[in-house]
PDB file of C-alpha atoms in Angstrom:
ATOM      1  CA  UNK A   1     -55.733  30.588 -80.797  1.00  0.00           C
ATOM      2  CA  UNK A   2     -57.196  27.635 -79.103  1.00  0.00           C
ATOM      3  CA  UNK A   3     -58.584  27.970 -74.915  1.00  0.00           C
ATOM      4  CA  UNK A   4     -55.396  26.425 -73.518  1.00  0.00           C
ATOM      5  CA  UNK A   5     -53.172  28.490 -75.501  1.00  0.00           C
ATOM      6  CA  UNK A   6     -54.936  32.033 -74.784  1.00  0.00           C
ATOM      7  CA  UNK A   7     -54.689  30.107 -70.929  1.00  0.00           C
ATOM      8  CA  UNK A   8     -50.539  29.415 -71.078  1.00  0.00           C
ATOM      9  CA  UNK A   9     -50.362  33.260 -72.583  1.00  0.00           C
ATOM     10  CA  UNK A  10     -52.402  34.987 -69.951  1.00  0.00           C
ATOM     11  CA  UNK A  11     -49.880  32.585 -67.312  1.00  0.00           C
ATOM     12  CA  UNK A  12     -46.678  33.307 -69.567  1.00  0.00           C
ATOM     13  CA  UNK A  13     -47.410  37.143 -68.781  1.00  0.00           C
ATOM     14  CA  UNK A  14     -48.509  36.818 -65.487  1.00  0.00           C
ATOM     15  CA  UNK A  15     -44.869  35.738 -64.905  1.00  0.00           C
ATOM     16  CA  UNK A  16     -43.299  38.688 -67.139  1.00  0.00           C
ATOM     17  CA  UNK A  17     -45.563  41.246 -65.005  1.00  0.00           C
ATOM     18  CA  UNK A  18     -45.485  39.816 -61.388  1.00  0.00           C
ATOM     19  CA  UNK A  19     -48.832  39.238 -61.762  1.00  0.00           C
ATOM     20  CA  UNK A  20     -48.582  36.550 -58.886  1.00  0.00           C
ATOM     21  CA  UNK A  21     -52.769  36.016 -58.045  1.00  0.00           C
ATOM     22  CA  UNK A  22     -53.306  34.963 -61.616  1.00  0.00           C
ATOM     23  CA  UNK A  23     -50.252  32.426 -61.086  1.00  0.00           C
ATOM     24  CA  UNK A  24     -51.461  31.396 -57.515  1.00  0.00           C
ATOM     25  CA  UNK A  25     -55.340  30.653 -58.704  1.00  0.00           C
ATOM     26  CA  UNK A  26     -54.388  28.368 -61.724  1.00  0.00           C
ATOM     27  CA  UNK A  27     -51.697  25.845 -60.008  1.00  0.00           C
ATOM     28  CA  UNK A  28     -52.400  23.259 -58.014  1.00  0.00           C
ATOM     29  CA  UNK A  29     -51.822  22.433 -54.258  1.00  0.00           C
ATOM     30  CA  UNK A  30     -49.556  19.385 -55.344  1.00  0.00           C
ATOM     31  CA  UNK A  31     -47.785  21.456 -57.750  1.00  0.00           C
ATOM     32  CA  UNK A  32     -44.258  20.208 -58.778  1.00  0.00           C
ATOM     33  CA  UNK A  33     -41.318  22.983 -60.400  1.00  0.00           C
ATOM     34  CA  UNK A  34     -38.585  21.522 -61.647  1.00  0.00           C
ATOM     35  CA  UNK A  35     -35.602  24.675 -62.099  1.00  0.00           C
ATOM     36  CA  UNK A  36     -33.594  22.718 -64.480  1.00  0.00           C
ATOM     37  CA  UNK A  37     -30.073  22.630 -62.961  1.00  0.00           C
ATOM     38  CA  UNK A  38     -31.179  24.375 -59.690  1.00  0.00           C
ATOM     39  CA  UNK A  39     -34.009  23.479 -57.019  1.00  0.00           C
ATOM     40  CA  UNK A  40     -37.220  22.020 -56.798  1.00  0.00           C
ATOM     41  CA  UNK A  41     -40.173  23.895 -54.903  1.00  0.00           C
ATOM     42  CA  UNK A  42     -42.866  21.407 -54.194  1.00  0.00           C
ATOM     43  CA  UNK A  43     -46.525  22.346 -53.299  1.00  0.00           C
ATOM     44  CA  UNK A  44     -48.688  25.327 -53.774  1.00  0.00           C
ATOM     45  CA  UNK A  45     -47.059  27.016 -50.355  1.00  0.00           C
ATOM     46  CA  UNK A  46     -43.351  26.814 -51.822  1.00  0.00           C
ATOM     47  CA  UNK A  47     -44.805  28.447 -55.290  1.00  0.00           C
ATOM     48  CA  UNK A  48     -45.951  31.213 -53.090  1.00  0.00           C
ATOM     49  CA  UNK A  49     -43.330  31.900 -51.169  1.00  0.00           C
ATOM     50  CA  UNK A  50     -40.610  31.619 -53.945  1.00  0.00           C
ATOM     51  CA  UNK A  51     -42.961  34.071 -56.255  1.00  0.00           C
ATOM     52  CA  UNK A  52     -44.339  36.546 -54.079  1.00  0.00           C
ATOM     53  CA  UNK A  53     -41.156  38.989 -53.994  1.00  0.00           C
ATOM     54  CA  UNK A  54     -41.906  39.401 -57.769  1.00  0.00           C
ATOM     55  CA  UNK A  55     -44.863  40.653 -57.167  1.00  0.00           C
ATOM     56  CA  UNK A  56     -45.395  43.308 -59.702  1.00  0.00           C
ATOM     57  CA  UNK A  57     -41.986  43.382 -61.112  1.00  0.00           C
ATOM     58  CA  UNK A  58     -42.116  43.494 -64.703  1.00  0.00           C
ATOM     59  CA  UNK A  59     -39.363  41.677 -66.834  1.00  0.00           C
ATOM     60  CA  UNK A  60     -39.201  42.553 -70.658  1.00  0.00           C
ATOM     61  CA  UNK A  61     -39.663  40.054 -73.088  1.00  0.00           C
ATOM     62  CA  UNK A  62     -40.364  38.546 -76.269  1.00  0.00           C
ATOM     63  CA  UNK A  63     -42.484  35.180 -76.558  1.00  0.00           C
ATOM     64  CA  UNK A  64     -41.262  32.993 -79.739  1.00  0.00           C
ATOM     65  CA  UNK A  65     -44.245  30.390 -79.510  1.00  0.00           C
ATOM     66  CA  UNK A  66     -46.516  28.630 -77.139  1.00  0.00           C
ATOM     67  CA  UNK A  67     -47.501  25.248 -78.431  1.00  0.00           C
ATOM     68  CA  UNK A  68     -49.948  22.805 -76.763  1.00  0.00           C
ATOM     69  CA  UNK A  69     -51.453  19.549 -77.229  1.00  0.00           C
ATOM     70  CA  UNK A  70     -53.798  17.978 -74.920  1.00  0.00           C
ATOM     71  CA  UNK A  71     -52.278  18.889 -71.021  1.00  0.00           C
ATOM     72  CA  UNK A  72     -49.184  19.605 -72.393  1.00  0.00           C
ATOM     73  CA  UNK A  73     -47.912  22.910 -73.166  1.00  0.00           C
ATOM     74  CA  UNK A  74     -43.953  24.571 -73.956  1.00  0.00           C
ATOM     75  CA  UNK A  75     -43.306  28.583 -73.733  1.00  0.00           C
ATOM     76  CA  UNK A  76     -40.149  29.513 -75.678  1.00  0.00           C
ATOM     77  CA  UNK A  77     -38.998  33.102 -75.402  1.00  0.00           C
ATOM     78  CA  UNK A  78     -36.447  35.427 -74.576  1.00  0.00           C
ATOM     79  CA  UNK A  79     -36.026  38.314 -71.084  1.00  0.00           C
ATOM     80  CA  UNK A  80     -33.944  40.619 -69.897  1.00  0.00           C
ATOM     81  CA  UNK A  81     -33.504  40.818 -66.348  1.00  0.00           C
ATOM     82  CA  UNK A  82     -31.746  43.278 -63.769  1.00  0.00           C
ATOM     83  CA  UNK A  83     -28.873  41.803 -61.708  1.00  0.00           C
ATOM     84  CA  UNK A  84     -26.579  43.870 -59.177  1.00  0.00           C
ATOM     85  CA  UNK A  85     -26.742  46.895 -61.415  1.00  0.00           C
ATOM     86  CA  UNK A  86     -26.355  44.782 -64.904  1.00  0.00           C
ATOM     87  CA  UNK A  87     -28.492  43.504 -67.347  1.00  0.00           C
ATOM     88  CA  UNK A  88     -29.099  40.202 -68.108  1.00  0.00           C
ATOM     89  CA  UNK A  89     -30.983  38.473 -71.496  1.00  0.00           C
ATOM     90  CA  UNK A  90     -32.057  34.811 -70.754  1.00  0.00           C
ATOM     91  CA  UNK A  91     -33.528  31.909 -73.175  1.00  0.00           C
ATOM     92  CA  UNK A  92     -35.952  30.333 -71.498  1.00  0.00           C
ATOM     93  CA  UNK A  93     -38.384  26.955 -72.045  1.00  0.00           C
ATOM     94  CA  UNK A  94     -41.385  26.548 -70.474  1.00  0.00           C
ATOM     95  CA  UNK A  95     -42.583  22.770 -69.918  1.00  0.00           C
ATOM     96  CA  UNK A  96     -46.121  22.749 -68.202  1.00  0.00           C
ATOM     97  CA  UNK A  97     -48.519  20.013 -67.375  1.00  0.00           C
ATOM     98  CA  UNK A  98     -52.040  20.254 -66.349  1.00  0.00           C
ATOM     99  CA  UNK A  99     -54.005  17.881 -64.644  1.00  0.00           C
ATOM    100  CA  UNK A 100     -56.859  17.884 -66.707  1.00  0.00           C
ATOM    101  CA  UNK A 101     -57.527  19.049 -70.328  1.00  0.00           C
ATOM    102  CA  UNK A 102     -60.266  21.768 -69.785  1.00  0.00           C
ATOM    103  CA  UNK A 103     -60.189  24.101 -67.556  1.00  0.00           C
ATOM    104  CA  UNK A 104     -57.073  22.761 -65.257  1.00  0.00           C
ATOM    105  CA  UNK A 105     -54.426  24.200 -62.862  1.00  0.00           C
ATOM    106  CA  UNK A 106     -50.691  23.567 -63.554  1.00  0.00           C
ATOM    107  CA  UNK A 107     -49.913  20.362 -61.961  1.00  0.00           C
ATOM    108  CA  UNK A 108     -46.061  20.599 -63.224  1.00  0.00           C
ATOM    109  CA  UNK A 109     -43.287  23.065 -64.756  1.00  0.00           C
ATOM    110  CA  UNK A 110     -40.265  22.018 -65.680  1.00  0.00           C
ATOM    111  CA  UNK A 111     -38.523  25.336 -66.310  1.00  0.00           C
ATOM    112  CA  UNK A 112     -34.766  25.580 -68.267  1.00  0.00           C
ATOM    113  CA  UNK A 113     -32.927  29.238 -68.363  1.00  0.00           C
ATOM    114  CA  UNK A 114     -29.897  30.011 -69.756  1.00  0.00           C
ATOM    115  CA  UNK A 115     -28.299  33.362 -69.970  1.00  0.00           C
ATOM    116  CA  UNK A 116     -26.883  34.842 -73.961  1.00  0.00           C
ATOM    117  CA  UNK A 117     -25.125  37.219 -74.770  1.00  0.00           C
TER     118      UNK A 117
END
């Protein structure tokens, strides 16, 4: 496994486990997350506010690959989530960008999430 994979999997289960500080200390202030077919949050101070109720909530779920190539990385996977009493499985693609090869914060996520079956 190469550095920035082992990087996107340590991120990829900070967001499964609510690990929010990880998530916090590797994007940047100018950060930019695009919630395909919902909202934007712009800048490090939307991030935080948006994640920190998940704060240790674990999700359960299955990573199909991580693939990256220079700043460029995609998550695919699958989760289950609790809503109003149900659950929930959701597909889900990852798009991050980093703004620098070694040892950079996530500049950009473009995130798409669909429910199945």
């Amino acid at each position: 496994m190469t550095k920035n994979q082992e990087f996107f999997r340590r991120i990829n289960t900070a967001f499964m486990t609510g690990d929010v500080d990880t998530i916090f200390a590797n994007i940047s202030e100018n950060i930019v997350w695009n919630m395909v077919g919902s909202n934007a949050l712009i800048g490090k101070d939307a991030v935080i506010k948006e994640m920190e109720p998940m704060r240790g909530l674990e999700i359960a779920h299955h990573t199909k690959q991580i693939i990256t190539h220079g700043k460029t990385a995609v998550i695919e996977g699958t989760m289950t989530m609790g809503e109003e009493g149900a659950y929930k499985k959701y597909a889900f693609c990852d798009i991050y960008k980093l703004d620098k090869h070694k040892d950079g914060k996530i500049i950009e996520i473009t995130a798409y999430l669909i429910e199945v079956e």
